[in-house]
Tab-separated table of C-alpha atoms in Angstrom:
chain	number	residue	atom	x	y	z
H	1	MET	CA	146.328	122.039	90.150
H	2	LEU	CA	145.554	124.239	93.163
H	3	ALA	CA	141.852	124.184	92.298
H	4	ILE	CA	141.921	120.380	92.189
H	5	ASP	CA	143.655	120.271	95.579
H	6	ILE	CA	141.088	122.590	97.185
H	7	PHE	CA	138.149	120.818	95.600
H	8	GLY	CA	139.583	117.436	96.570
H	9	THR	CA	140.110	118.545	100.164
H	10	ILE	CA	136.509	119.722	100.503
H	11	ALA	CA	135.205	116.498	98.981
H	12	ALA	CA	137.470	114.412	101.226
H	13	VAL	CA	136.202	116.184	104.349
H	14	GLY	CA	132.604	115.432	103.355
H	15	VAL	CA	133.388	111.769	102.756
H	16	VAL	CA	135.366	111.372	105.991
H	17	VAL	CA	132.720	113.071	108.150
H	18	TYR	CA	130.053	110.841	106.634
H	19	SER	CA	132.260	107.775	107.139
H	20	LEU	CA	132.812	108.659	110.798
H	21	PHE	CA	129.064	108.854	111.279
H	22	ILE	CA	128.603	105.396	109.733
H	23	ALA	CA	131.422	104.039	111.905
H	24	TYR	CA	129.711	105.580	114.936
H	25	CYS	CA	126.468	103.804	114.020
H	26	TRP	CA	128.403	100.562	113.580
H	27	SER	CA	129.873	100.884	117.074
H	28	LYS	CA	126.517	101.743	118.674
H	29	TRP	CA	124.483	98.896	117.183
H	30	ARG	CA	125.216	96.596	120.121
H	31	TYR	CA	123.536	99.078	122.474
H	32	VAL	CA	120.190	98.905	120.670
H	33	PRO	CA	117.978	96.853	123.031
H	34	SER	CA	117.678	93.273	121.871
H	35	ALA	CA	114.241	91.831	121.316
H	36	PRO	CA	113.039	90.093	124.494
H	37	ALA	CA	112.128	86.428	124.405
H	38	THR	CA	108.931	85.601	122.529
H	39	VAL	CA	105.777	86.049	124.618
H	40	GLU	CA	104.054	83.062	126.114
H	41	GLU	CA	100.684	81.889	124.853
H	42	GLY	CA	99.021	83.995	127.540
H	43	GLY	CA	99.708	87.445	126.090
H	44	SER	CA	97.730	90.216	127.710
H	45	LEU	CA	97.591	93.109	125.212
H	46	SER	CA	94.935	93.196	122.525
H	47	VAL	CA	96.030	94.000	118.983
H	48	SER	CA	94.378	95.420	115.876
H	49	ILE	CA	96.419	94.734	112.743
H	50	VAL	CA	95.725	97.607	110.354
H	51	ILE	CA	96.152	97.023	106.626
H	52	VAL	CA	95.422	99.843	104.186
H	53	ALA	CA	94.930	98.287	100.758
H	54	ARG	CA	94.216	99.410	97.227
H	55	ASN	CA	94.064	96.781	94.481
H	56	GLU	CA	96.026	94.128	96.387
H	57	ALA	CA	94.031	91.048	95.360
H	58	ALA	CA	97.199	89.154	94.470
H	59	SER	CA	98.875	89.648	97.842
H	60	ILE	CA	96.210	90.068	100.529
H	61	VAL	CA	95.495	86.364	101.128
H	62	PRO	CA	99.163	85.371	101.664
H	63	LEU	CA	99.460	88.162	104.235
H	64	LEU	CA	96.271	87.077	106.013
H	65	SER	CA	97.611	83.508	106.026
H	66	ASN	CA	100.707	84.793	107.821
H	67	ILE	CA	98.525	86.635	110.330
H	68	LYS	CA	96.418	83.523	110.967
H	69	ALA	CA	99.665	81.672	111.788
H	70	GLN	CA	100.791	84.193	114.413
H	71	GLN	CA	102.021	82.726	117.683
H	72	TYR	CA	99.859	85.036	119.756
H	73	PRO	CA	96.487	84.409	121.442
H	74	ALA	CA	93.866	84.498	118.691
H	75	HIS	CA	91.243	86.056	120.961
H	76	LEU	CA	93.496	89.116	121.346
H	77	LEU	CA	93.986	89.635	117.596
H	78	GLU	CA	91.839	91.238	114.942
H	79	VAL	CA	92.462	92.536	111.431
H	80	ILE	CA	91.094	95.854	110.222
H	81	LEU	CA	91.296	96.171	106.447
H	82	VAL	CA	90.867	99.722	105.182
H	83	ASN	CA	89.837	99.514	101.551
H	84	ASP	CA	91.134	102.533	99.654
H	85	GLN	CA	88.763	102.453	96.685
H	86	SER	CA	89.997	99.146	95.271
H	87	ASP	CA	88.506	98.273	91.905
H	88	ASP	CA	89.605	94.627	91.993
H	89	ASP	CA	88.445	91.845	94.342
H	90	THR	CA	90.822	92.630	97.233
H	91	VAL	CA	87.996	92.936	99.744
H	92	GLU	CA	86.106	89.891	98.543
H	93	LYS	CA	89.200	87.684	98.746
H	94	ALA	CA	90.122	89.032	102.178
H	95	GLU	CA	86.670	88.599	103.653
H	96	SER	CA	86.301	85.111	102.200
H	97	PHE	CA	89.628	83.982	103.628
H	98	ALA	CA	88.880	85.514	107.045
H	99	ALA	CA	85.525	83.745	107.216
H	100	ASP	CA	87.017	80.369	106.251
H	101	ALA	CA	89.947	80.792	108.654
H	102	ASP	CA	87.820	82.060	111.559
H	103	LEU	CA	89.950	85.203	111.684
H	104	ALA	CA	88.548	88.232	113.516
H	105	PHE	CA	88.168	90.682	110.670
H	106	ARG	CA	86.529	94.029	109.953
H	107	THR	CA	86.492	96.184	106.833
H	108	ILE	CA	86.387	99.950	106.479
H	109	HIS	CA	85.681	101.496	103.075
H	110	LEU	CA	87.482	104.809	102.644
H	111	GLU	CA	85.228	107.352	100.992
H	112	ALA	CA	86.069	108.676	97.546
H	113	THR	CA	85.689	112.212	98.890
H	114	VAL	CA	88.789	111.950	101.068
H	115	ALA	CA	91.541	114.229	99.709
H	116	GLU	CA	94.182	112.425	97.671
H	117	GLY	CA	97.120	113.498	99.806
H	118	SER	CA	95.610	112.413	103.107
H	119	ARG	CA	94.132	109.004	102.265
H	120	LYS	CA	96.625	106.805	104.155
H	121	LYS	CA	96.480	109.019	107.224
H	122	GLN	CA	92.687	109.179	107.159
H	123	ALA	CA	92.608	105.406	106.844
H	124	ILE	CA	94.716	105.015	109.984
H	125	LYS	CA	92.553	107.489	111.893
H	126	ALA	CA	89.431	105.584	110.853
H	127	ALA	CA	90.941	102.282	111.964
H	128	ALA	CA	92.021	103.755	115.304
H	129	ALA	CA	88.497	105.099	115.857
H	130	LEU	CA	86.956	101.691	115.116
H	131	SER	CA	89.432	99.674	117.169
H	132	THR	CA	89.214	99.068	120.903
H	133	ALA	CA	92.573	97.275	121.074
H	134	ASP	CA	95.547	98.309	123.185
H	135	ILE	CA	97.988	98.303	120.264
H	136	LEU	CA	97.712	99.078	116.563
H	137	VAL	CA	100.141	97.083	114.417
H	138	LEU	CA	100.604	98.281	110.844
H	139	THR	CA	101.904	96.547	107.768
H	140	ASP	CA	101.380	96.808	104.017
H	141	ALA	CA	99.132	94.505	102.008
H	142	ASP	CA	102.020	93.299	99.816
H	143	CYS	CA	104.140	92.177	102.793
H	144	ASN	CA	104.769	88.829	104.435
H	145	VAL	CA	105.386	88.442	108.162
H	146	GLN	CA	106.874	85.726	110.358
H	147	PRO	CA	104.924	83.686	112.956
H	148	ASN	CA	106.328	85.630	115.918
H	149	TRP	CA	106.025	89.066	114.303
H	150	ILE	CA	103.218	90.279	116.579
H	151	ALA	CA	104.821	88.764	119.660
H	152	SER	CA	108.141	90.470	118.874
H	153	HIS	CA	106.377	93.841	118.943
H	154	ILE	CA	104.236	93.202	122.011
H	155	ASN	CA	107.217	92.096	124.094
H	156	TYR	CA	108.535	95.659	124.064
H	157	TYR	CA	105.311	97.005	125.538
H	158	THR	CA	105.229	94.365	128.260
H	159	ARG	CA	108.920	94.656	129.126
H	160	TYR	CA	109.374	98.419	128.868
H	161	GLU	CA	106.729	100.437	130.673
H	162	GLU	CA	107.681	103.591	128.760
H	163	ALA	CA	107.188	101.991	125.318
H	164	LYS	CA	104.698	103.855	123.147
H	165	LEU	CA	105.871	102.872	119.643
H	166	VAL	CA	107.925	100.015	118.195
H	167	PHE	CA	109.296	99.894	114.656
H	168	GLY	CA	111.236	97.285	112.774
H	169	ALA	CA	112.978	96.453	109.528
H	170	PHE	CA	111.827	95.212	106.153
H	171	CYS	CA	113.630	93.462	103.327
H	172	PHE	CA	112.870	92.732	99.700
H	173	LYS	CA	111.926	89.284	98.469
H	174	GLY	CA	114.077	87.439	95.970
H	175	ARG	CA	117.699	86.351	95.784
H	176	ASN	CA	118.847	87.998	92.549
H	177	TRP	CA	121.219	90.929	92.191
H	178	ALA	CA	118.458	93.548	92.091
H	179	SER	CA	116.961	92.376	95.396
H	180	ALA	CA	120.437	92.162	96.905
H	181	LEU	CA	121.243	95.778	96.018
H	182	LEU	CA	117.937	96.972	97.442
H	183	ASN	CA	118.505	94.946	100.602
H	184	LEU	CA	121.981	96.396	101.094
H	185	GLU	CA	120.359	99.821	101.042
H	186	ALA	CA	117.501	98.706	103.295
H	187	MET	CA	119.853	97.235	105.901
H	188	SER	CA	121.985	100.379	106.043
H	189	LEU	CA	118.912	102.599	106.325
H	190	THR	CA	117.301	100.512	109.051
H	191	GLY	CA	120.585	100.441	110.959
H	192	VAL	CA	120.839	104.220	110.854
H	193	ALA	CA	117.179	104.462	111.893
H	194	ALA	CA	117.915	102.280	114.921
H	195	ILE	CA	120.914	104.346	116.013
H	196	THR	CA	119.317	107.758	115.537
H	197	ASN	CA	116.386	106.524	117.610
H	198	LEU	CA	118.801	105.195	120.250
H	199	ILE	CA	120.309	108.678	120.680
H	200	HIS	CA	116.831	110.271	120.796
H	201	ARG	CA	117.101	111.814	117.341
H	202	PRO	CA	114.731	109.516	115.413
H	203	THR	CA	114.819	110.009	111.676
H	204	MET	CA	112.874	107.300	109.874
H	205	CYS	CA	110.807	104.161	110.155
H	206	SER	CA	108.545	102.092	107.906
H	207	GLY	CA	104.792	101.658	108.038
H	208	ALA	CA	105.369	98.125	106.768
H	209	ASN	CA	106.588	97.160	110.250
H	210	LEU	CA	105.254	99.514	112.895
H	211	SER	CA	103.150	99.445	116.051
H	212	TYR	CA	102.000	101.976	118.589
H	213	LYS	CA	99.457	102.467	121.319
H	214	ARG	CA	96.063	103.150	119.811
H	215	GLU	CA	95.309	106.287	121.838
H	216	LEU	CA	98.327	108.088	120.367
H	217	VAL	CA	96.447	108.760	117.121
H	218	GLN	CA	94.019	111.023	118.930
H	219	GLU	CA	96.354	112.214	121.696
H	220	LEU	CA	99.226	113.383	119.488
H	221	ASN	CA	97.421	114.312	116.257
H	222	PRO	CA	100.583	113.367	114.335
H	223	PHE	CA	99.089	114.083	110.922
H	224	ASP	CA	98.147	117.704	111.564
H	225	GLY	CA	99.976	119.954	109.127
H	226	ASN	CA	101.077	117.177	106.778
H	227	GLN	CA	97.794	115.963	105.315
H	228	GLN	CA	98.888	117.086	101.853
H	229	ILE	CA	101.736	114.546	101.872
H	230	ALA	CA	100.610	111.191	100.471
H	231	SER	CA	102.904	109.104	102.681
H	232	GLY	CA	104.876	109.698	105.859
H	233	ASP	CA	102.233	108.589	108.357
H	234	ASP	CA	104.889	106.333	109.915
H	235	GLU	CA	107.621	108.935	110.392
H	236	PHE	CA	105.282	111.745	111.427
H	237	MET	CA	103.992	109.465	114.200
H	238	LEU	CA	107.562	108.549	115.218
H	239	HIS	CA	108.533	112.206	115.492
H	240	ALA	CA	105.357	113.065	117.405
H	241	VAL	CA	106.076	110.293	119.929
H	242	GLN	CA	109.622	111.527	120.439
H	243	ARG	CA	108.429	115.063	121.160
H	244	LYS	CA	105.921	113.960	123.811
H	245	TYR	CA	107.637	110.817	125.076
H	246	PRO	CA	111.425	111.080	124.470
H	247	ASN	CA	112.031	107.508	125.680
H	248	GLY	CA	108.893	106.035	124.151
H	249	ALA	CA	110.113	104.749	120.765
H	250	PHE	CA	111.907	101.407	120.447
H	251	TYR	CA	113.592	99.720	117.505
H	252	ASN	CA	112.834	96.007	117.195
H	253	LYS	CA	116.064	94.276	116.201
H	254	GLY	CA	114.800	90.710	116.646
H	255	GLN	CA	114.984	88.352	113.666
H	256	ASP	CA	111.320	87.468	114.195
H	257	SER	CA	110.350	91.059	113.477
H	258	LEU	CA	111.709	91.240	109.923
H	259	VAL	CA	109.007	91.847	107.288
H	260	SER	CA	109.505	91.036	103.605
H	261	THR	CA	107.942	92.834	100.662
H	262	ASP	CA	107.996	92.728	96.879
H	263	ARG	CA	110.660	94.782	95.176
H	264	PRO	CA	109.630	97.357	92.549
H	265	GLU	CA	108.949	95.627	89.261
H	266	SER	CA	110.746	98.157	87.043
H	267	LEU	CA	113.069	101.151	87.139
H	268	GLY	CA	110.013	103.364	86.693
H	269	ALA	CA	108.318	101.810	89.726
H	270	LEU	CA	111.540	102.211	91.708
H	271	TYR	CA	111.727	105.877	90.727
H	272	HIS	CA	108.170	106.616	91.854
H	273	GLN	CA	108.608	104.696	95.107
H	274	ARG	CA	111.834	106.469	96.039
H	275	ARG	CA	110.483	109.818	94.860
H	276	ARG	CA	107.530	109.340	97.209
H	277	TRP	CA	109.780	108.376	100.106
H	278	ALA	CA	112.136	111.302	99.581
H	279	GLY	CA	109.353	113.840	99.054
H	280	LYS	CA	108.396	113.951	102.758
H	281	TRP	CA	111.372	115.939	103.985
H	282	LYS	CA	109.794	119.371	103.465
H	283	ALA	CA	106.989	118.575	105.911
H	284	TYR	CA	109.162	117.340	108.796
H	285	ASN	CA	108.924	119.505	111.893
H	286	VAL	CA	112.086	118.117	113.489
H	287	PRO	CA	115.565	118.865	112.115
H	288	TRP	CA	117.214	115.445	112.350
H	289	PRO	CA	115.961	113.839	109.141
H	290	ARG	CA	117.107	116.847	107.133
H	291	GLN	CA	120.481	116.831	108.888
H	292	LEU	CA	120.888	113.146	108.100
H	293	ALA	CA	119.907	113.745	104.464
H	294	VAL	CA	122.529	116.482	104.158
H	295	ALA	CA	125.195	114.177	105.611
H	296	VAL	CA	124.274	111.342	103.235
H	297	VAL	CA	124.271	113.615	100.187
H	298	ALA	CA	127.549	115.244	101.239
H	299	GLY	CA	129.243	111.885	101.698
H	300	ASN	CA	128.065	110.481	98.396
H	301	LEU	CA	128.601	113.679	96.423
H	302	GLY	CA	132.074	113.799	97.928
H	303	PHE	CA	132.697	110.283	96.663
H	304	ILE	CA	131.644	111.268	93.132
H	305	CYS	CA	133.974	114.269	93.215
H	306	LEU	CA	136.925	112.335	94.616
H	307	PHE	CA	136.549	109.519	92.127
H	308	SER	CA	136.280	111.984	89.265
H	309	LEU	CA	139.377	113.840	90.439
H	310	PHE	CA	141.244	110.557	90.730
H	311	LEU	CA	140.400	109.702	87.120
H	312	ILE	CA	141.700	113.130	86.086
H	313	SER	CA	144.876	113.259	88.191
H	314	MET	CA	145.518	109.563	88.975
H	315	ASN	CA	146.582	110.688	92.441
H	316	PRO	CA	146.261	107.616	94.708
H	317	VAL	CA	145.907	109.807	97.812
H	318	LEU	CA	142.372	110.601	96.657
H	319	LEU	CA	141.454	106.947	97.112
H	320	ILE	CA	142.147	107.004	100.861
H	321	PRO	CA	138.858	108.700	101.899
H	322	ILE	CA	137.005	106.410	99.490
H	323	ALA	CA	138.578	103.366	101.137
H	324	VAL	CA	137.574	104.685	104.575
H	325	LYS	CA	133.993	105.133	103.381
H	326	TRP	CA	133.835	101.654	101.885
H	327	LEU	CA	135.281	100.065	105.025
H	328	ALA	CA	132.780	101.799	107.311
H	329	GLU	CA	129.797	101.005	105.081
H	330	PHE	CA	130.836	97.392	104.562
H	331	GLY	CA	131.235	96.758	108.280
H	332	PHE	CA	127.966	98.429	109.154
H	333	SER	CA	125.816	96.781	106.463
H	334	ARG	CA	127.378	93.397	107.244
H	335	LYS	CA	126.523	93.848	110.926
H	336	ILE	CA	122.871	94.623	110.231
H	337	SER	CA	122.490	91.946	107.540
H	338	ARG	CA	123.848	89.285	109.867
H	339	ASN	CA	121.528	90.418	112.641
H	340	PHE	CA	118.556	89.674	110.374
H	341	ASN	CA	120.148	86.553	108.892
H	342	LEU	CA	120.288	87.939	105.352
H	343	SER	CA	123.070	86.113	103.577
H	344	GLY	CA	124.715	86.556	100.192
H	345	LEU	CA	124.656	90.361	100.111
H	346	GLY	CA	128.393	90.942	100.475
H	347	GLN	CA	129.196	89.798	96.946
H	348	TYR	CA	127.260	92.788	95.595
H	349	PHE	CA	128.822	95.343	97.928
H	350	LEU	CA	131.319	96.895	95.495
H	351	LEU	CA	128.678	97.203	92.780
H	352	MET	CA	126.431	98.950	95.286
H	353	GLU	CA	129.219	101.303	96.311
H	354	ILE	CA	129.697	102.426	92.715
H	355	ILE	CA	125.997	102.844	91.935
H	356	TYR	CA	124.638	104.224	95.181
H	357	PRO	CA	126.339	107.653	95.290
H	358	PHE	CA	124.790	108.608	91.941
H	359	TYR	CA	121.453	107.133	93.016
H	360	ALA	CA	121.438	109.045	96.344
H	361	VAL	CA	122.362	112.397	94.787
H	362	PHE	CA	119.836	111.931	91.988
H	363	PHE	CA	116.925	111.380	94.373
H	364	ALA	CA	118.043	114.213	96.630
H	365	ILE	CA	117.543	116.489	93.617
H	366	ALA	CA	114.505	114.717	92.118
H	367	SER	CA	112.536	114.919	95.380
H	368	ASN	CA	112.202	118.669	94.859
H	369	PHE	CA	110.694	118.512	91.383
H	370	GLY	CA	107.975	116.877	89.349
H	371	GLU	CA	105.331	114.382	90.395
H	372	TYR	CA	105.121	110.725	91.277
H	373	HIS	CA	102.602	107.929	90.796
H	374	TRP	CA	101.325	105.683	93.580
H	375	LYS	CA	98.511	103.125	93.459
H	376	GLY	CA	97.154	104.519	90.209
H	377	ARG	CA	97.149	108.109	91.428
H	378	VAL	CA	99.363	111.096	90.642
H	379	TYR	CA	100.865	113.278	93.392
H	380	PRO	CA	102.835	116.538	93.091
């Protein structure tokens, strides 16, 4: 009985500390700068939209259609498609659409000799070298964007002189339970990303919804020392900006900035996607992402322990820290979901709370072992 009490106390402390952090994020959300009003037709900053694509024939034209519909001066926009050795007709479809739509468009073909781990980063460096625009805006080829997406990013650069980088949120398409669970996770993660950036301890961002000043690629060399990591170009740039320009990164919380993407098609695809995302932590050269990961694992492992002890002892006191955790997470995810006008997620909250602790602990362990697949390639 003593062992259960000690073990339960340790687990409860982990859960409560994690819950206090989530409650802190909840309370700080209102201080994240709101997106300024949409820019007028006479925007002044030129933009290169960079899309790195490999075998995206099914999704590239819908994305380009969204870009054509942007409420931003067309003469200030161009698209740079970096073709990463596609063996379908991605490039042909993209170039045909751009020609028909009178969309400023250029293609770069990434050489087969580029090392596997560094392909995305080399693609961005190639696009930055080709571009003469003020701002690079990045998204993924399987995403969809809203008409004021570009404008929502550019407003930060025109309103805040110190702005060097702007990042935003993404959500998963679909209205079924699987998409809802993934969106509950995505909203919590993007909320934490916003708050850690607010307190000058940026942890994460997504290359699906990211922009920065073009000269930063050469000035900061953000990919030095992490070329062997297949992904992470987004977060390595975020961390590099924070080191050189502590007030230079902004989170875009405007509804117009939200990007949508396809959810993984299977559990196997979900595993490889999350394994790739989690596998970057070893290469970070700032401590905050690792500290956040430890807090998340501690909170969720604590939940597993407390719930297990409750099933053994049926002691209702053990449910108190769990209730605190659920309350904090519900309030925070609801706040972020409402900000981006994502409805219908709350009905899946309890299911998410049961599943997620096991999911989080599993990937914390899995990220240290084995390999993952991405775009038809295998990475260690």
